[in-house]
């Protein structure tokens, strides 16, 4: 019995985990389809949680997650499902008659959590929420699609400034922008996995047309081998917070280029490298 419980519950918060939540979501989808009912899925993300972990340590971060989960549970009804999906991500399902009420519930959760002061180790912390909302209707009830849409709506809420909710609608320009960014982020992640980034060198010449050095620039290859320029993928990198990851890749590979530079008795051309302000401010 203990093993069964552990397999379906989050160890820190004792809430249902992703496995248990996805099972309950499938059951809810079946109910909505059969009963022509209306329900809503919410995808919650704690704003700036990584900063709490980085500044105060994972023990404080864990305590904040536990206290936020307890507050959320107290704000919801007994029939509402609350689960921790992992990290600082939570999900909720609610039986509600319309999107307007779903938005009001989300805004109530956001306002209450923001106003609450969490006491941890003699210090007070505050937390913010970004919430994505998607309707579970009889005509589109695939659980995996619903989870993806709720995640996209949550990303749109964060992209618009955090501390707010966003409802998934097909014709919403914010949703379209979020989907493009997330799709690009997936392509970037696959490019990292497949080692499809490249260093390209741009000549820097003096007034006498002699090469003084080179500016190192990043390029990406698509899955079909086409060269992808930074303007097509750097906005997504910035919005996903991956600039230090790009800079670290460039540093390693530009140093490798420099190490392989042919020896010369004369003055060696230099290599320049662009770094983001985020990397300049990173102590590591």
CSV table of N, CA, C and O in Angstrom, one decimal, residues 173-244:
chain,number,residue,atom,x,y,z
A,173,UNK,N,-3.7,36.1,-30.5
A,173,UNK,CA,-2.3,36.4,-31.0
A,173,UNK,C,-1.3,36.1,-29.9
A,173,UNK,O,-0.1,35.7,-30.3
A,174,UNK,N,-1.6,36.2,-28.6
A,174,UNK,CA,-0.6,35.8,-27.6
A,174,UNK,C,-0.3,34.3,-27.6
A,174,UNK,O,0.8,33.9,-27.4
A,175,UNK,N,-1.4,33.6,-27.8
A,175,UNK,CA,-1.2,32.1,-27.9
A,175,UNK,C,-0.4,31.7,-29.1
A,175,UNK,O,0.5,30.9,-29.0
A,176,UNK,N,-0.7,32.4,-30.2
A,176,UNK,CA,0.1,32.1,-31.5
A,176,UNK,C,1.5,32.4,-31.3
A,176,UNK,O,2.4,31.6,-31.7
A,177,UNK,N,1.8,33.5,-30.6
A,177,UNK,CA,3.2,33.9,-30.4
A,177,UNK,C,3.9,32.9,-29.4
A,177,UNK,O,5.0,32.5,-29.6
A,178,UNK,N,3.2,32.5,-28.4
A,178,UNK,CA,3.7,31.5,-27.4
A,178,UNK,C,4.0,30.2,-28.1
A,178,UNK,O,5.0,29.6,-27.9
A,179,UNK,N,3.1,29.8,-29.0
A,179,UNK,CA,3.3,28.5,-29.7
A,179,UNK,C,4.5,28.6,-30.6
A,179,UNK,O,5.2,27.6,-30.7
A,180,UNK,N,4.7,29.7,-31.3
A,180,UNK,CA,5.8,29.9,-32.2
A,180,UNK,C,7.1,29.8,-31.3
A,180,UNK,O,8.1,29.2,-31.7
A,181,UNK,N,7.1,30.5,-30.2
A,181,UNK,CA,8.3,30.5,-29.3
A,181,UNK,C,8.6,29.1,-28.8
A,181,UNK,O,9.8,28.6,-28.8
A,182,UNK,N,7.6,28.4,-28.3
A,182,UNK,CA,7.8,27.1,-27.8
A,182,UNK,C,8.2,26.1,-28.9
A,182,UNK,O,9.0,25.2,-28.6
A,183,UNK,N,7.7,26.2,-30.1
A,183,UNK,CA,8.1,25.4,-31.2
A,183,UNK,C,9.5,25.6,-31.5
A,183,UNK,O,10.3,24.7,-31.8
A,184,UNK,N,9.9,26.9,-31.6
A,184,UNK,CA,11.3,27.2,-31.8
A,184,UNK,C,12.2,26.7,-30.7
A,184,UNK,O,13.3,26.2,-31.0
A,185,UNK,N,11.7,26.8,-29.5
A,185,UNK,CA,12.5,26.3,-28.3
A,185,UNK,C,12.8,24.8,-28.5
A,185,UNK,O,13.9,24.3,-28.2
A,186,UNK,N,11.8,24.1,-28.9
A,186,UNK,CA,11.9,22.6,-29.2
A,186,UNK,C,13.0,22.4,-30.2
A,186,UNK,O,13.8,21.5,-30.1
A,187,UNK,N,13.0,23.2,-31.3
A,187,UNK,CA,14.0,23.0,-32.4
A,187,UNK,C,15.4,23.3,-31.8
A,187,UNK,O,16.4,22.7,-32.2
A,188,UNK,N,15.5,24.4,-31.0
A,188,UNK,CA,16.8,24.7,-30.4
A,188,UNK,C,17.3,23.6,-29.5
A,188,UNK,O,18.5,23.3,-29.6
A,189,UNK,N,16.4,23.1,-28.7
A,189,UNK,CA,16.8,22.0,-27.8
A,189,UNK,C,17.3,20.8,-28.6
A,189,UNK,O,18.3,20.2,-28.3
A,190,UNK,N,16.6,20.5,-29.7
A,190,UNK,CA,17.1,19.3,-30.5
A,190,UNK,C,18.4,19.7,-31.2
A,190,UNK,O,19.2,18.8,-31.4
A,191,UNK,N,18.6,20.9,-31.6
A,191,UNK,CA,19.9,21.3,-32.1
A,191,UNK,C,21.0,21.2,-31.1
A,191,UNK,O,22.1,20.7,-31.5
A,192,UNK,N,20.8,21.5,-29.9
A,192,UNK,CA,21.8,21.2,-28.8
A,192,UNK,C,22.0,19.7,-28.7
A,192,UNK,O,23.2,19.3,-28.7
A,193,UNK,N,21.0,18.9,-28.7
A,193,UNK,CA,21.1,17.5,-28.5
A,193,UNK,C,21.9,16.9,-29.7
A,193,UNK,O,22.7,15.9,-29.5
A,194,UNK,N,21.6,17.4,-30.9
A,194,UNK,CA,22.3,16.8,-32.1
A,194,UNK,C,23.5,17.5,-32.5
A,194,UNK,O,24.1,17.2,-33.6
A,195,UNK,N,24.0,18.5,-31.7
A,195,UNK,CA,25.2,19.2,-32.0
A,195,UNK,C,25.2,19.9,-33.3
A,195,UNK,O,26.1,19.7,-34.2
A,196,UNK,N,24.1,20.7,-33.6
A,196,UNK,CA,23.9,21.3,-34.9
A,196,UNK,C,24.2,22.8,-34.8
A,196,UNK,O,23.7,23.6,-35.6
A,197,UNK,N,24.9,23.3,-33.8
A,197,UNK,CA,25.3,24.7,-33.8
A,197,UNK,C,26.7,24.8,-34.4
A,197,UNK,O,27.5,23.8,-34.3
A,198,UNK,N,27.1,25.9,-35.0
A,198,UNK,CA,28.4,26.1,-35.6
A,198,UNK,C,28.9,27.5,-35.3
A,198,UNK,O,28.1,28.5,-35.0
A,199,UNK,N,30.2,27.6,-35.2
A,199,UNK,CA,30.9,28.9,-35.1
A,199,UNK,C,31.3,29.4,-36.5
A,199,UNK,O,32.0,28.7,-37.2
A,200,UNK,N,30.9,30.6,-36.9
A,200,UNK,CA,31.3,31.2,-38.1
A,200,UNK,C,32.1,32.4,-37.8
A,200,UNK,O,31.8,33.1,-36.8
A,201,UNK,N,33.1,32.7,-38.6
A,201,UNK,CA,34.0,33.8,-38.4
A,201,UNK,C,33.8,35.0,-39.4
A,201,UNK,O,33.8,34.7,-40.6
A,202,UNK,N,33.6,36.2,-38.9
A,202,UNK,CA,33.5,37.4,-39.7
A,202,UNK,C,34.8,38.2,-39.7
A,202,UNK,O,35.3,38.5,-38.6
A,203,UNK,N,35.4,38.4,-40.8
A,203,UNK,CA,36.6,39.2,-40.9
A,203,UNK,C,36.5,40.6,-40.4
A,203,UNK,O,35.5,41.3,-40.7
A,204,UNK,N,37.5,41.0,-39.6
A,204,UNK,CA,37.6,42.4,-39.2
A,204,UNK,C,38.8,43.0,-39.8
A,204,UNK,O,39.9,42.5,-39.5
A,205,UNK,N,38.7,44.0,-40.7
A,205,UNK,CA,39.8,44.5,-41.5
A,205,UNK,C,40.1,45.9,-41.1
A,205,UNK,O,39.3,46.7,-40.7
A,206,UNK,N,41.4,46.3,-41.2
A,206,UNK,CA,41.9,47.6,-41.0
A,206,UNK,C,41.7,48.5,-42.2
A,206,UNK,O,41.3,48.0,-43.3
A,207,UNK,N,42.2,49.7,-42.1
A,207,UNK,CA,42.1,50.6,-43.3
A,207,UNK,C,42.9,50.2,-44.4
A,207,UNK,O,42.7,50.6,-45.6
A,208,UNK,N,44.0,49.4,-44.1
A,208,UNK,CA,44.8,48.9,-45.2
A,208,UNK,C,44.3,47.6,-45.8
A,208,UNK,O,45.0,46.9,-46.5
A,209,UNK,N,43.1,47.2,-45.4
A,209,UNK,CA,42.5,46.0,-45.8
A,209,UNK,C,43.1,44.7,-45.3
A,209,UNK,O,42.7,43.6,-45.8
A,210,UNK,N,44.0,44.8,-44.4
A,210,UNK,CA,44.6,43.6,-43.7
A,210,UNK,C,43.6,43.1,-42.7
A,210,UNK,O,43.0,43.9,-41.9
A,211,UNK,N,43.6,41.8,-42.6
A,211,UNK,CA,42.7,41.2,-41.5
A,211,UNK,C,43.4,41.3,-40.2
A,211,UNK,O,44.5,40.9,-39.9
A,212,UNK,N,42.6,42.0,-39.3
A,212,UNK,CA,43.1,42.2,-37.9
A,212,UNK,C,42.6,41.1,-37.0
A,212,UNK,O,43.3,40.8,-36.0
A,213,UNK,N,41.5,40.6,-37.2
A,213,UNK,CA,40.9,39.6,-36.4
A,213,UNK,C,39.6,39.1,-36.9
A,213,UNK,O,39.2,39.4,-38.1
A,214,UNK,N,38.9,38.4,-36.1
A,214,UNK,CA,37.6,37.8,-36.5
A,214,UNK,C,36.6,37.9,-35.4
A,214,UNK,O,36.9,37.7,-34.2
A,215,UNK,N,35.4,38.2,-35.8
A,215,UNK,CA,34.3,38.2,-34.8
A,215,UNK,C,33.6,36.8,-34.9
A,215,UNK,O,33.2,36.4,-36.0
A,216,UNK,N,33.5,36.1,-33.8
A,216,UNK,CA,32.9,34.8,-33.8
A,216,UNK,C,31.4,34.9,-33.7
A,216,UNK,O,30.9,35.6,-32.8
A,217,UNK,N,30.7,34.2,-34.6
A,217,UNK,CA,29.2,34.3,-34.6
A,217,UNK,C,28.6,32.9,-34.6
A,217,UNK,O,29.2,32.0,-35.2
A,218,UNK,N,27.5,32.8,-34.0
A,218,UNK,CA,26.8,31.5,-33.9
A,218,UNK,C,25.8,31.3,-35.0
A,218,UNK,O,25.1,32.3,-35.4
A,219,UNK,N,25.7,30.1,-35.5
A,219,UNK,CA,24.8,29.7,-36.5
A,219,UNK,C,24.2,28.4,-36.1
A,219,UNK,O,24.8,27.6,-35.4
A,220,UNK,N,23.0,28.1,-36.6
A,220,UNK,CA,22.3,26.8,-36.3
A,220,UNK,C,22.0,26.1,-37.6
A,220,UNK,O,21.6,26.8,-38.6
A,221,UNK,N,22.1,24.8,-37.7
A,221,UNK,CA,21.7,24.0,-38.8
A,221,UNK,C,20.3,23.4,-38.5
A,221,UNK,O,20.1,22.8,-37.4
A,222,UNK,N,19.4,23.5,-39.5
A,222,UNK,CA,18.1,22.9,-39.3
A,222,UNK,C,18.3,21.3,-39.4
A,222,UNK,O,19.3,20.8,-39.8
A,223,UNK,N,17.2,20.6,-39.1
A,223,UNK,CA,17.3,19.2,-39.3
A,223,UNK,C,17.5,18.7,-40.7
A,223,UNK,O,17.9,17.6,-40.9
A,224,UNK,N,17.2,19.6,-41.6
A,224,UNK,CA,17.4,19.3,-43.1
A,224,UNK,C,18.7,19.8,-43.6
A,224,UNK,O,19.0,19.7,-44.8
A,225,UNK,N,19.5,20.4,-42.7
A,225,UNK,CA,20.8,20.9,-43.1
A,225,UNK,C,20.9,22.3,-43.5
A,225,UNK,O,22.0,22.8,-43.9
A,226,UNK,N,19.8,23.0,-43.5
A,226,UNK,CA,19.8,24.4,-43.9
A,226,UNK,C,20.4,25.3,-42.8
A,226,UNK,O,20.3,25.0,-41.6
A,227,UNK,N,21.1,26.4,-43.2
A,227,UNK,CA,21.7,27.3,-42.3
A,227,UNK,C,20.7,28.2,-41.7
A,227,UNK,O,20.0,28.9,-42.5
A,228,UNK,N,20.6,28.3,-40.4
A,228,UNK,CA,19.6,29.1,-39.7
A,228,UNK,C,20.4,30.3,-39.1
A,228,UNK,O,21.3,30.1,-38.2
A,229,UNK,N,20.0,31.5,-39.4
A,229,UNK,CA,20.6,32.7,-38.9
A,229,UNK,C,20.1,33.1,-37.5
A,229,UNK,O,19.0,32.7,-37.1
A,230,UNK,N,20.9,33.8,-36.7
A,230,UNK,CA,20.5,34.1,-35.3
A,230,UNK,C,19.2,34.8,-35.2
A,230,UNK,O,18.4,34.6,-34.2
A,231,UNK,N,18.8,35.6,-36.1
A,231,UNK,CA,17.6,36.4,-36.0
A,231,UNK,C,16.4,35.5,-36.0
A,231,UNK,O,15.3,35.8,-35.5
A,232,UNK,N,16.5,34.2,-36.4
A,232,UNK,CA,15.4,33.3,-36.4
A,232,UNK,C,15.3,32.5,-35.1
A,232,UNK,O,14.2,32.0,-34.8
A,233,UNK,N,16.4,32.4,-34.3
A,233,UNK,CA,16.3,31.6,-33.1
A,233,UNK,C,16.7,32.4,-31.8
A,233,UNK,O,16.3,31.9,-30.7
A,234,UNK,N,17.4,33.5,-31.9
A,234,UNK,CA,17.8,34.2,-30.7
A,234,UNK,C,16.7,34.8,-29.9
A,234,UNK,O,16.7,34.8,-28.7
A,235,UNK,N,15.6,35.3,-30.6
A,235,UNK,CA,14.5,35.8,-29.7
A,235,UNK,C,13.9,34.7,-28.8
A,235,UNK,O,13.6,35.0,-27.6
A,236,UNK,N,13.8,33.5,-29.3
A,236,UNK,CA,13.3,32.4,-28.5
A,236,UNK,C,14.3,32.1,-27.4
A,236,UNK,O,13.9,31.7,-26.3
A,237,UNK,N,15.6,32.1,-27.7
A,237,UNK,CA,16.6,31.8,-26.7
A,237,UNK,C,16.5,32.8,-25.6
A,237,UNK,O,16.6,32.4,-24.4
A,238,UNK,N,16.3,34.1,-25.9
A,238,UNK,CA,16.2,35.1,-24.9
A,238,UNK,C,15.0,34.9,-24.1
A,238,UNK,O,15.0,35.0,-22.8
A,239,UNK,N,13.9,34.6,-24.7
A,239,UNK,CA,12.6,34.5,-24.0
A,239,UNK,C,12.6,33.3,-23.1
A,239,UNK,O,11.9,33.2,-22.1
A,240,UNK,N,13.4,32.2,-23.5
A,240,UNK,CA,13.4,31.0,-22.7
A,240,UNK,C,14.5,31.1,-21.6
A,240,UNK,O,14.6,30.2,-20.8
A,241,UNK,N,15.3,32.2,-21.6
A,241,UNK,CA,16.3,32.3,-20.5
A,241,UNK,C,17.5,31.5,-20.8
A,241,UNK,O,18.2,31.1,-19.8
A,242,UNK,N,17.8,31.2,-22.1
A,242,UNK,CA,18.9,30.3,-22.4
A,242,UNK,C,20.2,31.1,-22.9
A,242,UNK,O,21.1,30.4,-23.5
A,243,UNK,N,20.3,32.4,-22.7
A,243,UNK,CA,21.4,33.1,-23.2
A,243,UNK,C,22.8,32.6,-22.6
A,243,UNK,O,23.8,32.5,-23.3
A,244,UNK,N,22.8,32.3,-21.3
A,244,UNK,CA,24.0,31.8,-20.7
A,244,UNK,C,24.4,30.4,-21.3
A,244,UNK,O,25.6,30.1,-21.5
